[in-house]
CSV table of C-alpha atoms in Angstrom, one decimal:
chain,number,residue,atom,x,y,z
I,1,GLU,CA,147.5,106.0,141.2
I,2,THR,CA,150.8,106.5,139.6
I,3,GLY,CA,154.4,106.9,140.8
I,4,VAL,CA,155.1,107.0,144.5
I,5,THR,CA,152.3,107.8,147.0
I,6,GLN,CA,152.6,108.5,150.7
I,7,THR,CA,149.9,108.7,153.4
I,8,PRO,CA,149.1,110.7,155.4
I,9,ARG,CA,150.4,113.9,153.9
I,10,HIS,CA,150.3,115.6,157.3
I,11,LEU,CA,150.5,114.1,160.8
I,12,VAL,CA,150.6,115.7,164.2
I,13,MET,CA,151.3,113.5,167.1
I,14,GLY,CA,152.2,113.6,170.8
I,15,MET,CA,155.4,112.1,172.1
I,16,THR,CA,153.6,109.1,173.6
I,17,ASN,CA,151.6,108.3,170.5
I,18,LYS,CA,152.2,105.4,168.1
I,19,LYS,CA,151.6,106.1,164.4
I,20,SER,CA,152.7,104.8,161.0
I,21,LEU,CA,153.6,106.3,157.7
I,22,LYS,CA,152.8,104.5,154.5
I,23,CYS,CA,154.5,104.5,151.1
I,24,GLU,CA,153.4,102.7,148.0
I,25,GLN,CA,155.1,102.6,144.6
I,26,HIS,CA,153.3,101.7,141.4
I,27,LEU,CA,156.5,101.6,139.3
I,28,GLY,CA,157.4,98.0,139.6
I,29,HIS,CA,160.6,98.9,141.4
I,30,ASN,CA,162.5,96.6,143.7
I,31,ALA,CA,164.2,99.1,146.0
I,32,MET,CA,162.5,101.5,148.4
I,33,TYR,CA,164.0,104.2,150.7
I,34,TRP,CA,163.0,106.4,153.6
I,35,TYR,CA,164.6,109.9,153.9
I,36,LYS,CA,164.2,112.6,156.5
I,37,GLN,CA,164.3,116.3,155.6
I,38,SER,CA,164.6,118.7,158.5
I,39,ALA,CA,164.7,122.4,158.2
I,40,LYS,CA,168.1,123.8,157.4
I,41,LYS,CA,169.6,120.4,156.9
I,42,PRO,CA,170.3,118.3,153.8
I,43,LEU,CA,168.1,115.3,153.0
I,44,GLU,CA,169.2,112.3,155.1
I,45,LEU,CA,168.9,108.7,154.1
I,46,MET,CA,167.3,106.6,156.9
I,47,PHE,CA,166.7,103.1,155.5
I,48,VAL,CA,167.0,101.2,152.3
I,49,TYR,CA,165.2,98.0,151.3
I,50,ASN,CA,165.9,95.9,148.3
I,51,PHE,CA,163.6,93.0,147.4
I,52,LYS,CA,162.0,93.5,150.9
I,53,GLU,CA,165.3,93.1,152.7
I,54,GLN,CA,166.8,96.0,154.6
I,55,THR,CA,170.2,96.8,153.2
I,56,GLU,CA,171.0,100.0,155.0
I,57,ASN,CA,170.1,101.5,158.4
I,58,ASN,CA,171.8,104.9,158.6
I,59,SER,CA,172.2,104.9,162.4
I,60,VAL,CA,168.5,105.7,162.9
I,61,PRO,CA,167.2,105.6,166.5
I,62,SER,CA,165.0,102.6,167.3
I,63,ARG,CA,161.9,104.8,167.8
I,64,PHE,CA,161.7,104.6,164.0
I,65,SER,CA,160.9,101.1,162.9
I,66,PRO,CA,160.6,100.4,159.2
I,67,GLU,CA,158.7,97.5,157.6
I,68,CYS,CA,158.7,96.3,154.0
I,69,PRO,CA,156.1,93.6,153.5
I,70,ASN,CA,156.6,93.5,149.7
I,71,SER,CA,158.5,95.4,147.1
I,72,SER,CA,155.6,97.8,146.6
I,73,HIS,CA,154.9,98.9,150.1
I,74,LEU,CA,157.1,100.5,152.8
I,75,PHE,CA,156.0,101.6,156.3
I,76,LEU,CA,157.7,103.7,159.0
I,77,HIS,CA,156.3,102.9,162.4
I,78,LEU,CA,156.8,105.7,164.9
I,79,HIS,CA,156.7,105.6,168.7
I,80,THR,CA,157.8,107.8,171.6
I,81,LEU,CA,159.1,110.4,169.2
I,82,GLN,CA,160.8,113.7,170.2
I,83,PRO,CA,160.0,117.2,169.0
I,84,GLU,CA,163.3,117.3,167.0
I,85,ASP,CA,161.9,114.4,164.9
I,86,SER,CA,159.5,116.9,163.3
I,87,ALA,CA,160.4,116.9,159.6
I,88,LEU,CA,159.3,116.0,156.1
I,89,TYR,CA,159.6,112.3,155.6
I,90,LEU,CA,160.1,111.3,152.0
I,91,CYS,CA,159.8,107.9,150.5
I,92,ALA,CA,161.5,106.9,147.2
I,93,SER,CA,161.9,103.9,145.0
I,94,SER,CA,164.3,102.8,142.3
I,95,GLN,CA,164.6,99.8,139.9
I,96,GLY,CA,167.5,98.4,141.9
I,97,ILE,CA,170.6,99.4,143.8
I,98,GLY,CA,174.2,99.0,143.1
I,99,THR,CA,173.8,97.7,139.5
I,100,THR,CA,174.2,99.3,136.1
I,101,GLN,CA,170.5,100.2,136.4
I,102,ASP,CA,171.0,101.8,139.7
I,103,ASN,CA,168.9,104.3,138.8
I,104,GLU,CA,167.1,107.3,139.4
I,105,GLN,CA,165.2,107.4,142.6
I,106,PHE,CA,161.6,108.5,142.2
I,107,PHE,CA,160.2,110.4,145.2
I,108,GLY,CA,156.8,110.6,146.8
I,109,PRO,CA,155.3,113.9,148.0
I,110,GLY,CA,156.3,113.3,151.6
I,111,THR,CA,154.6,113.3,155.0
I,112,ARG,CA,154.9,116.4,157.1
I,113,LEU,CA,155.3,115.2,160.6
I,114,THR,CA,154.9,117.5,163.7
I,115,VAL,CA,155.7,116.1,167.1
I,116,LEU,CA,154.3,118.1,170.0
H,1,LYS,CA,182.7,110.9,154.0
H,2,GLN,CA,181.1,112.5,151.0
H,3,GLU,CA,180.0,116.1,151.4
H,4,VAL,CA,177.9,118.1,148.9
H,5,THR,CA,177.8,121.9,148.9
H,6,GLN,CA,175.5,124.1,146.9
H,7,ILE,CA,176.1,127.7,146.2
H,8,PRO,CA,174.4,130.1,146.4
H,9,ALA,CA,172.0,129.1,149.2
H,10,ALA,CA,169.4,131.5,147.8
H,11,LEU,CA,169.0,133.4,144.5
H,12,SER,CA,166.4,135.9,143.4
H,13,VAL,CA,166.4,137.0,139.8
H,14,PRO,CA,164.0,138.8,137.4
H,15,GLU,CA,162.2,136.8,134.8
H,16,GLY,CA,164.1,136.1,131.7
H,17,GLU,CA,167.6,135.9,133.2
H,18,ASN,CA,169.9,133.0,132.5
H,19,LEU,CA,171.3,131.6,135.7
H,20,VAL,CA,173.8,129.1,137.1
H,21,LEU,CA,173.5,127.0,140.2
H,22,ASN,CA,176.6,125.4,141.6
H,23,CYS,CA,177.2,122.0,143.3
H,24,SER,CA,180.5,120.7,144.6
H,25,PHE,CA,181.4,117.4,146.1
H,26,THR,CA,184.4,116.2,148.1
H,27,ASP,CA,184.8,112.6,146.9
H,28,SER,CA,185.1,112.1,143.1
H,29,ALA,CA,184.3,108.4,143.3
H,30,ILE,CA,180.8,108.9,142.2
H,31,TYR,CA,178.5,106.7,140.0
H,32,ASN,CA,176.3,109.6,138.9
H,33,LEU,CA,175.0,113.0,139.9
H,34,GLN,CA,171.3,114.0,139.9
H,35,TRP,CA,169.6,117.4,140.0
H,36,PHE,CA,166.2,117.6,141.6
H,37,ARG,CA,163.6,120.3,142.0
H,38,GLN,CA,161.5,120.6,145.2
H,39,ASP,CA,158.4,122.8,145.5
H,40,PRO,CA,157.5,124.0,149.0
H,41,GLY,CA,156.2,121.2,151.2
H,42,LYS,CA,156.4,118.7,148.3
H,43,GLY,CA,158.5,115.8,147.2
H,44,LEU,CA,161.4,115.8,144.8
H,45,THR,CA,161.2,115.8,141.0
H,46,SER,CA,164.2,114.5,139.1
H,47,LEU,CA,165.4,117.0,136.5
H,48,LEU,CA,168.6,115.6,135.1
H,49,LEU,CA,170.9,112.7,135.8
H,50,ILE,CA,174.5,112.7,134.6
H,51,GLN,CA,176.5,109.5,134.6
H,52,SER,CA,180.1,109.7,135.8
H,53,SER,CA,181.3,109.1,132.3
H,54,GLN,CA,179.2,112.0,130.8
H,55,ARG,CA,180.1,115.7,130.7
H,56,GLU,CA,176.6,117.1,130.4
H,57,GLN,CA,172.9,116.5,130.0
H,58,THR,CA,170.2,118.8,128.6
H,59,SER,CA,166.5,118.9,129.0
H,60,GLY,CA,164.6,121.9,127.5
H,61,ARG,CA,165.9,125.0,129.2
H,62,LEU,CA,168.0,123.1,131.6
H,63,ASN,CA,171.6,122.0,131.1
H,64,ALA,CA,173.7,120.3,133.7
H,65,SER,CA,177.4,119.8,133.4
H,66,LEU,CA,179.7,117.5,135.4
H,67,ASP,CA,183.5,117.8,136.0
H,68,LYS,CA,184.1,114.8,138.1
H,69,SER,CA,187.8,115.3,138.6
H,70,SER,CA,187.3,118.7,140.1
H,71,GLY,CA,184.2,117.6,142.0
H,72,ARG,CA,181.8,120.1,140.4
H,73,SER,CA,178.5,120.3,138.7
H,74,THR,CA,176.5,123.3,137.4
H,75,LEU,CA,172.9,123.6,136.5
H,76,TYR,CA,172.2,126.2,133.9
H,77,ILE,CA,168.7,127.5,133.5
H,78,ALA,CA,168.0,129.6,130.4
H,79,ALA,CA,165.4,132.3,130.2
H,80,SER,CA,164.1,131.8,133.7
H,81,GLN,CA,160.4,132.0,134.4
H,82,PRO,CA,158.4,132.5,137.7
H,83,GLY,CA,157.4,128.9,137.4
H,84,ASP,CA,161.0,127.9,137.9
H,85,SER,CA,160.8,129.2,141.5
H,86,ALA,CA,161.6,126.2,143.8
H,87,THR,CA,164.5,124.7,145.7
H,88,TYR,CA,167.0,122.9,143.5
H,89,LEU,CA,168.9,120.0,145.0
H,90,CYS,CA,172.0,118.3,143.9
H,91,ALA,CA,172.8,114.7,144.9
H,92,VAL,CA,175.7,112.4,144.1
H,93,ARG,CA,175.5,108.6,144.0
H,94,ARG,CA,178.4,106.8,145.5
H,95,GLY,CA,180.4,104.6,143.2
H,96,ALA,CA,181.5,101.0,143.5
H,97,GLY,CA,182.9,99.6,146.7
H,98,GLY,CA,182.0,99.9,150.3
H,99,THR,CA,178.8,99.2,152.0
H,100,SER,CA,177.0,102.3,150.8
H,101,TYR,CA,177.3,101.6,147.1
H,102,GLY,CA,174.5,103.5,145.4
H,103,LYS,CA,173.8,105.8,148.3
H,104,LEU,CA,172.6,109.3,147.4
H,105,THR,CA,174.2,112.2,149.3
H,106,PHE,CA,172.4,115.5,149.0
H,107,GLY,CA,173.4,119.1,149.2
H,108,GLN,CA,171.3,121.6,151.2
H,109,GLY,CA,169.8,123.1,148.0
H,110,THR,CA,169.5,126.5,146.4
H,111,ILE,CA,166.3,128.4,146.9
H,112,LEU,CA,165.4,130.1,143.6
H,113,THR,CA,162.9,132.9,143.3
H,114,VAL,CA,162.1,134.2,139.8
H,115,HIS,CA,160.0,137.4,140.0
H,116,PRO,CA,157.9,138.8,137.1
């Protein structure tokens, strides 16, 4: 595997379910990101992790719970979601943040989430 | 708060045309600007990254310019091909200072269709 991978690619869940999205980067990067892309809206940053530590939470509801066990893996735990949470969830990674190498972010293919 | 606007929202052209996509941003204190391509239901592919000190970047048939003082960037695509059909996203990375240093703010994108 190369680059940034995400699983599953598609997910359908009910409002009472609990599920998790997984992201893995094979680029040796230190920073990882979760973005949400809803129809008709710009990509929105949700969370940023740098060296496994969360550095940004963009006022995301607590029904979204991120986890970063190491610099290569990022999870997004989902519980009691609403239909308006249906969107494409994209993961990205970069070498670092806020440095002269702040760098291009490399994106995964995304998980298409549908909440019924 | 940084806002990024892309014009036009959609563009349909015959194969072979040269075309220009526009991006404007409200806060000129940016670190760099990045153009991405997104195919339907897929993740983002980075096309060009322009540092705030640069005026333009070129890659193959693509040329991106940056006028930081006026808050504008253009993506020029020469000799367009059906394979160029995709959504093109512009994103600016915040400059130094503040808690969101390095944060990417995206425009809504331009949906490009190149027909044979």
